Short mmCIF file of C-alpha atoms in Angstrom, two decimals:
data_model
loop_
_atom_site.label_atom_id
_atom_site.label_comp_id
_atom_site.label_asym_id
_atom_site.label_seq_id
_atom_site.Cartn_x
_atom_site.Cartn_y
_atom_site.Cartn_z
CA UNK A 1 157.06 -99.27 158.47
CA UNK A 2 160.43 -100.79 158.30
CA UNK A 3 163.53 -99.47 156.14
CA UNK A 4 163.86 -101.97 153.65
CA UNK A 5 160.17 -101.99 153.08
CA UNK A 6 160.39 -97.99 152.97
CA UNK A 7 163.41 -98.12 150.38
CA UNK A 8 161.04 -100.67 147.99
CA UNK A 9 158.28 -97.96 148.07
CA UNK A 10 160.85 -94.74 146.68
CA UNK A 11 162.16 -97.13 144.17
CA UNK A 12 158.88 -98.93 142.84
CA UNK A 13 157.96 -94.92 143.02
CA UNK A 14 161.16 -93.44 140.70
CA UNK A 15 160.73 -96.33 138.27
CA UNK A 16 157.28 -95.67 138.22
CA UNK A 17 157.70 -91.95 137.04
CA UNK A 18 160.96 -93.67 134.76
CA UNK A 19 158.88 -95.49 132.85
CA UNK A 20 156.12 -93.00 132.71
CA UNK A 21 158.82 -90.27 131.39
CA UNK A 22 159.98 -93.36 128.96
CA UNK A 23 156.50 -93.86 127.29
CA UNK A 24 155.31 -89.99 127.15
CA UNK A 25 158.65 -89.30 124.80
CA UNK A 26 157.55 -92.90 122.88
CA UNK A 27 154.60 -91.44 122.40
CA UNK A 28 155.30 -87.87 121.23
CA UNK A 29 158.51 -89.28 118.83
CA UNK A 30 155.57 -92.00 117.45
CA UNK A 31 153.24 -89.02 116.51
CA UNK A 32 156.44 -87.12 114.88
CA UNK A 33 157.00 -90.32 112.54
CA UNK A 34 153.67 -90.25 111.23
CA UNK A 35 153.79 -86.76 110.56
CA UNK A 36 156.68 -87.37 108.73
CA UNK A 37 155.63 -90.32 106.94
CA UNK A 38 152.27 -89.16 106.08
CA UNK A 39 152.80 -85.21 106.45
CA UNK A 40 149.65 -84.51 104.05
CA UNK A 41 147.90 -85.10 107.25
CA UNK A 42 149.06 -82.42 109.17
CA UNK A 43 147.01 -79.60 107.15
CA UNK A 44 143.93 -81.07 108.41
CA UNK A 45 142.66 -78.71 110.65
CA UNK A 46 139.28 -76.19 111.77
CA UNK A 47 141.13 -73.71 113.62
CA UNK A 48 141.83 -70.00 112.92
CA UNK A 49 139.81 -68.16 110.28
CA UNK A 50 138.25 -70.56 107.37
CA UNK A 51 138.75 -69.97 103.97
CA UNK A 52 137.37 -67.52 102.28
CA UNK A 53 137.27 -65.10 105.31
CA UNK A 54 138.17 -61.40 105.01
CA UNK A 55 140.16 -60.18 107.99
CA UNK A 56 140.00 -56.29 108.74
CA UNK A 57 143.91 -55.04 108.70
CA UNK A 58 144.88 -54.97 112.07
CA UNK A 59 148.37 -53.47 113.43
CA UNK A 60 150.18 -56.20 115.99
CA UNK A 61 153.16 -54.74 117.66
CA UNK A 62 156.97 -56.53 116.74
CA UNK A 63 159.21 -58.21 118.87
CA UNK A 64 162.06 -56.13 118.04
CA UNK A 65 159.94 -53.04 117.66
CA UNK A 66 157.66 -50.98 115.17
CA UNK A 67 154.27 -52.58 114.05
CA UNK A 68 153.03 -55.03 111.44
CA UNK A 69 149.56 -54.36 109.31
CA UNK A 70 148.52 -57.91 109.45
CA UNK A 71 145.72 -58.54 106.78
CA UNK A 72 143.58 -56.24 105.46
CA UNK A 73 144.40 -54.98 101.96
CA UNK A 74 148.39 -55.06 101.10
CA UNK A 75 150.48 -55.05 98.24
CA UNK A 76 151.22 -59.29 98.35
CA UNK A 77 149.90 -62.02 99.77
CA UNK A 78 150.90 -62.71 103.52
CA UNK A 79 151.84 -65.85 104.87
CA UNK A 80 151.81 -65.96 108.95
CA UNK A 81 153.78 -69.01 110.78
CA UNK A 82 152.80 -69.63 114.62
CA UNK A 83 155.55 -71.23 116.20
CA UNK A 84 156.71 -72.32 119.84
CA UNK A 85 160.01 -73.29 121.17
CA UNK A 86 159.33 -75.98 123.51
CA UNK A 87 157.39 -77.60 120.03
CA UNK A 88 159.58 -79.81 118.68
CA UNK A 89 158.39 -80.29 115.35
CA UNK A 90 158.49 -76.51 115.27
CA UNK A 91 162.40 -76.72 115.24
CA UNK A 92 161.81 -78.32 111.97
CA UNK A 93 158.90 -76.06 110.34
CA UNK A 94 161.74 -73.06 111.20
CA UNK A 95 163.92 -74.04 109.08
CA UNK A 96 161.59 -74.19 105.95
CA UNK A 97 160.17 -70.74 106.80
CA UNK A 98 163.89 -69.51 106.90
CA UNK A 99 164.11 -71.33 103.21
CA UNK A 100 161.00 -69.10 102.00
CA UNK A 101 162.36 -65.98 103.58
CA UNK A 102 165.72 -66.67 101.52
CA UNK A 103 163.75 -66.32 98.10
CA UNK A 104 164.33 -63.61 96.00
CA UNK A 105 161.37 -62.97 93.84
CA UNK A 106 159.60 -60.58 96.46
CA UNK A 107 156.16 -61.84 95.99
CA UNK A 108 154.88 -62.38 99.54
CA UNK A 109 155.18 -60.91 102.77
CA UNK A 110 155.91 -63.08 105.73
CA UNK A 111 155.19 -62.73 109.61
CA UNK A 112 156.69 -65.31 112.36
CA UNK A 113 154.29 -65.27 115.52
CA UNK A 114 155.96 -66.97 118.56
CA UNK A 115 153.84 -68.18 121.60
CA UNK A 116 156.83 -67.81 124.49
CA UNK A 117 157.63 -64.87 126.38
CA UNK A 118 159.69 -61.91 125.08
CA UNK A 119 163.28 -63.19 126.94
CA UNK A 120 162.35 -66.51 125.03
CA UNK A 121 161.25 -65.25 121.77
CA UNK A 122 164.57 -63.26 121.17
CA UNK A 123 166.45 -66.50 122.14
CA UNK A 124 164.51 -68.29 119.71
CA UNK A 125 165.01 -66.10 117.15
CA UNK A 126 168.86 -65.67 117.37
CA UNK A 127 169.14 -69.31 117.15
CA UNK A 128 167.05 -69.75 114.11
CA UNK A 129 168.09 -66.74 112.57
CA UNK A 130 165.23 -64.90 112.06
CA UNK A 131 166.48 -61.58 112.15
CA UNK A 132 165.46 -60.29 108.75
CA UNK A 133 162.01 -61.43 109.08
CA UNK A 134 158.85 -60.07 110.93
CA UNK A 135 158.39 -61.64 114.32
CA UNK A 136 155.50 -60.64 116.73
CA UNK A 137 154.74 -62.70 120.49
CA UNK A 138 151.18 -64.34 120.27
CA UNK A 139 149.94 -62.48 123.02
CA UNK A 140 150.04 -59.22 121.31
CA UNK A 141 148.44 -60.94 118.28
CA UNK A 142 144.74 -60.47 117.75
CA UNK A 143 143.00 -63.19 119.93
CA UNK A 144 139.96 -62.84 117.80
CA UNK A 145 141.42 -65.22 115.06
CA UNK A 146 141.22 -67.90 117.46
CA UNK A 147 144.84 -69.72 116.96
CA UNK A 148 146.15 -71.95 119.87
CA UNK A 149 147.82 -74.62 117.94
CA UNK A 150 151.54 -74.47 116.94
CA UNK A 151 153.08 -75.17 114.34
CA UNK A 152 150.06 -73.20 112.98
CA UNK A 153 150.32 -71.42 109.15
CA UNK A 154 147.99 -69.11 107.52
CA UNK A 155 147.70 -67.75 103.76
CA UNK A 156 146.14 -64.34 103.08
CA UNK A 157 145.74 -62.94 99.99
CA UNK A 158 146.49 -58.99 99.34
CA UNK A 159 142.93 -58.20 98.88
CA UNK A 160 143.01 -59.93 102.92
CA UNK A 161 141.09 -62.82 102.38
CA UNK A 162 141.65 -65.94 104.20
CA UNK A 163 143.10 -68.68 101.06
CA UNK A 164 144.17 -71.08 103.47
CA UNK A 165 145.27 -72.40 106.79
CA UNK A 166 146.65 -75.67 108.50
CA UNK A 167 149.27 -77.03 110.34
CA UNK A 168 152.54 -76.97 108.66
CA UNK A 169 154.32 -79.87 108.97
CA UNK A 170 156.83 -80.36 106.27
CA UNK A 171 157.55 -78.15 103.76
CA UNK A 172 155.15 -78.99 100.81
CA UNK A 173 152.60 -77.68 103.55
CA UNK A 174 153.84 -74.07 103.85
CA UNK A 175 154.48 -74.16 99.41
CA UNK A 176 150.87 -75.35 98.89
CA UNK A 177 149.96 -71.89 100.97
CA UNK A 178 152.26 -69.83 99.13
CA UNK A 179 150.20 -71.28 96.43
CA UNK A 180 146.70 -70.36 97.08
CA UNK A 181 148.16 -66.80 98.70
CA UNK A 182 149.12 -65.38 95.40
CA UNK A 183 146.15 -67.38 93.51
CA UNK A 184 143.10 -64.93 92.94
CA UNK A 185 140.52 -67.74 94.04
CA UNK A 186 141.94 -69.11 97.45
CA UNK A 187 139.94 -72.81 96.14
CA UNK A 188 142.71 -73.52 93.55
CA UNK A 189 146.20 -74.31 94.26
CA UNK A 190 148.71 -73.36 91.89
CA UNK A 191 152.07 -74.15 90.70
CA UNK A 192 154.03 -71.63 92.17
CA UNK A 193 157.78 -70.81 92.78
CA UNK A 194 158.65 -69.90 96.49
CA UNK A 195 159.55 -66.62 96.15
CA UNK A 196 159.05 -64.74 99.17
CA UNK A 197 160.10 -61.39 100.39
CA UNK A 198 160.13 -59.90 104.04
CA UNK A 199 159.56 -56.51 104.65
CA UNK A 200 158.49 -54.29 107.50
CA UNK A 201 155.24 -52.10 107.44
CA UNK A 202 155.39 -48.71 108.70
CA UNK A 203 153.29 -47.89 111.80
CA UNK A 204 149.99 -46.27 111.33
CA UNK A 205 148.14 -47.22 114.58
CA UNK A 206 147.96 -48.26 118.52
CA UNK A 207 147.02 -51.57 119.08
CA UNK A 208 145.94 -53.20 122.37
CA UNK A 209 148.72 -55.96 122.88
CA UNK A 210 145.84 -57.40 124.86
CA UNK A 211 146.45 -60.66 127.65
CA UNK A 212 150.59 -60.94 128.49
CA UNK A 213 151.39 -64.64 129.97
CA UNK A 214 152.43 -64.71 133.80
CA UNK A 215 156.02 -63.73 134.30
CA UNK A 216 156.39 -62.20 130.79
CA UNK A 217 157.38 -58.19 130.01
CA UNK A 218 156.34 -56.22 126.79
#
């Protein structure tokens, strides 16, 4: 095979994988739009625990230490966020969970759960200043519940029934849980103000932090 024709090849090759690059990130910023245009869409979903479940408390272990009680019976309503950082409309669902953690009313409790590894999740964190709030890594998360998909959001009511679930795309998403959280029937949706308060449980049990992802430490 002769140089020039050898030269062609690598470059029909690197605009090849160019152009395949171009139209992935087309793609992905075309499915962001929509979101955004039409974000009532984005709560349409079948994953996690449906409505009306009741969830057995169940202790998952914090990033930055101590344990969480996540469901069961509680004081307030829970709301739990599932967030990645290599999700980039995730970037934007942080920053309206940081806008219901600022609330002042102390009506809900609120738990961050990041799918990353621990070096990662602290990063992310720092940057999206999460500090005050609850954060736990997904794999030490029940796997029970069945929750892959991130941005991922899911309303519990203190008696720790399931009132609602979906993917949180804008911020009317993650009010509309609030919502049915502090509602006593999880059907209705309320008129609510966002007024959320972040606490951290005291420790009353071990829990199995279950499956770690390659290359990750607990």
């Amino acid at each position: 095979m002769s140089t020039p024709w050898m030269v062609a090849v690598v470059l029909q090759m690197l605009v090849t994988g160019v152009l395949a690059v171009i139209v992935v990130s087309l793609v992905r910023q075309f499915g962001i739009v929509a979101l955004r245009l039409n974000p009532s869409a984005g709560m349409d979903t079948e994953e996690g625990p449906g409505p009306g479940s009741e969830l057995p408390a169940q202790p998952v272990p914090l990033l930055a230490g101590g344990i969480f009680q996540f469901a069961g019976e509680r004081a307030q309503p829970l709301i739990a966020v599932f967030l990645s950082p290599d999700c980039t409309i995730c970037n934007a669902v942080a920053d309206h969970v940081l806008t219901l953690s600022r609330g002042y009313a102390h009506e809900l409790d609120l738990l961050i759960v990041v799918h990353s590894t621990p070096r990662v999740a602290r990063e992310y964190v720092r940057d999206h200043r999460f500090e005050s709030i609850p954060v736990a890594l997904k794999q030490n998360f029940p796997s029970n519940h069945g929750i892959s998909t991130t941005p991922f959001a899911l309303a519990i009511t203190a008696e720790g029934t399931v009132a609602g679930r979906g993917v949180p795309n804008a911020l009317e998403h993650l009010e509309e849980l609030v919502a049915r959280a502090k509602d006593d029937d999880p059907r209705q949706v309320v008129d609510a103000p966002l007024r959320v308060r972040v606490e951290h449980p005291v420790a009353v049990a071990h829990f199995n932090p279950g499956t770690t992802p390659e290359g990750s430490n607990t």
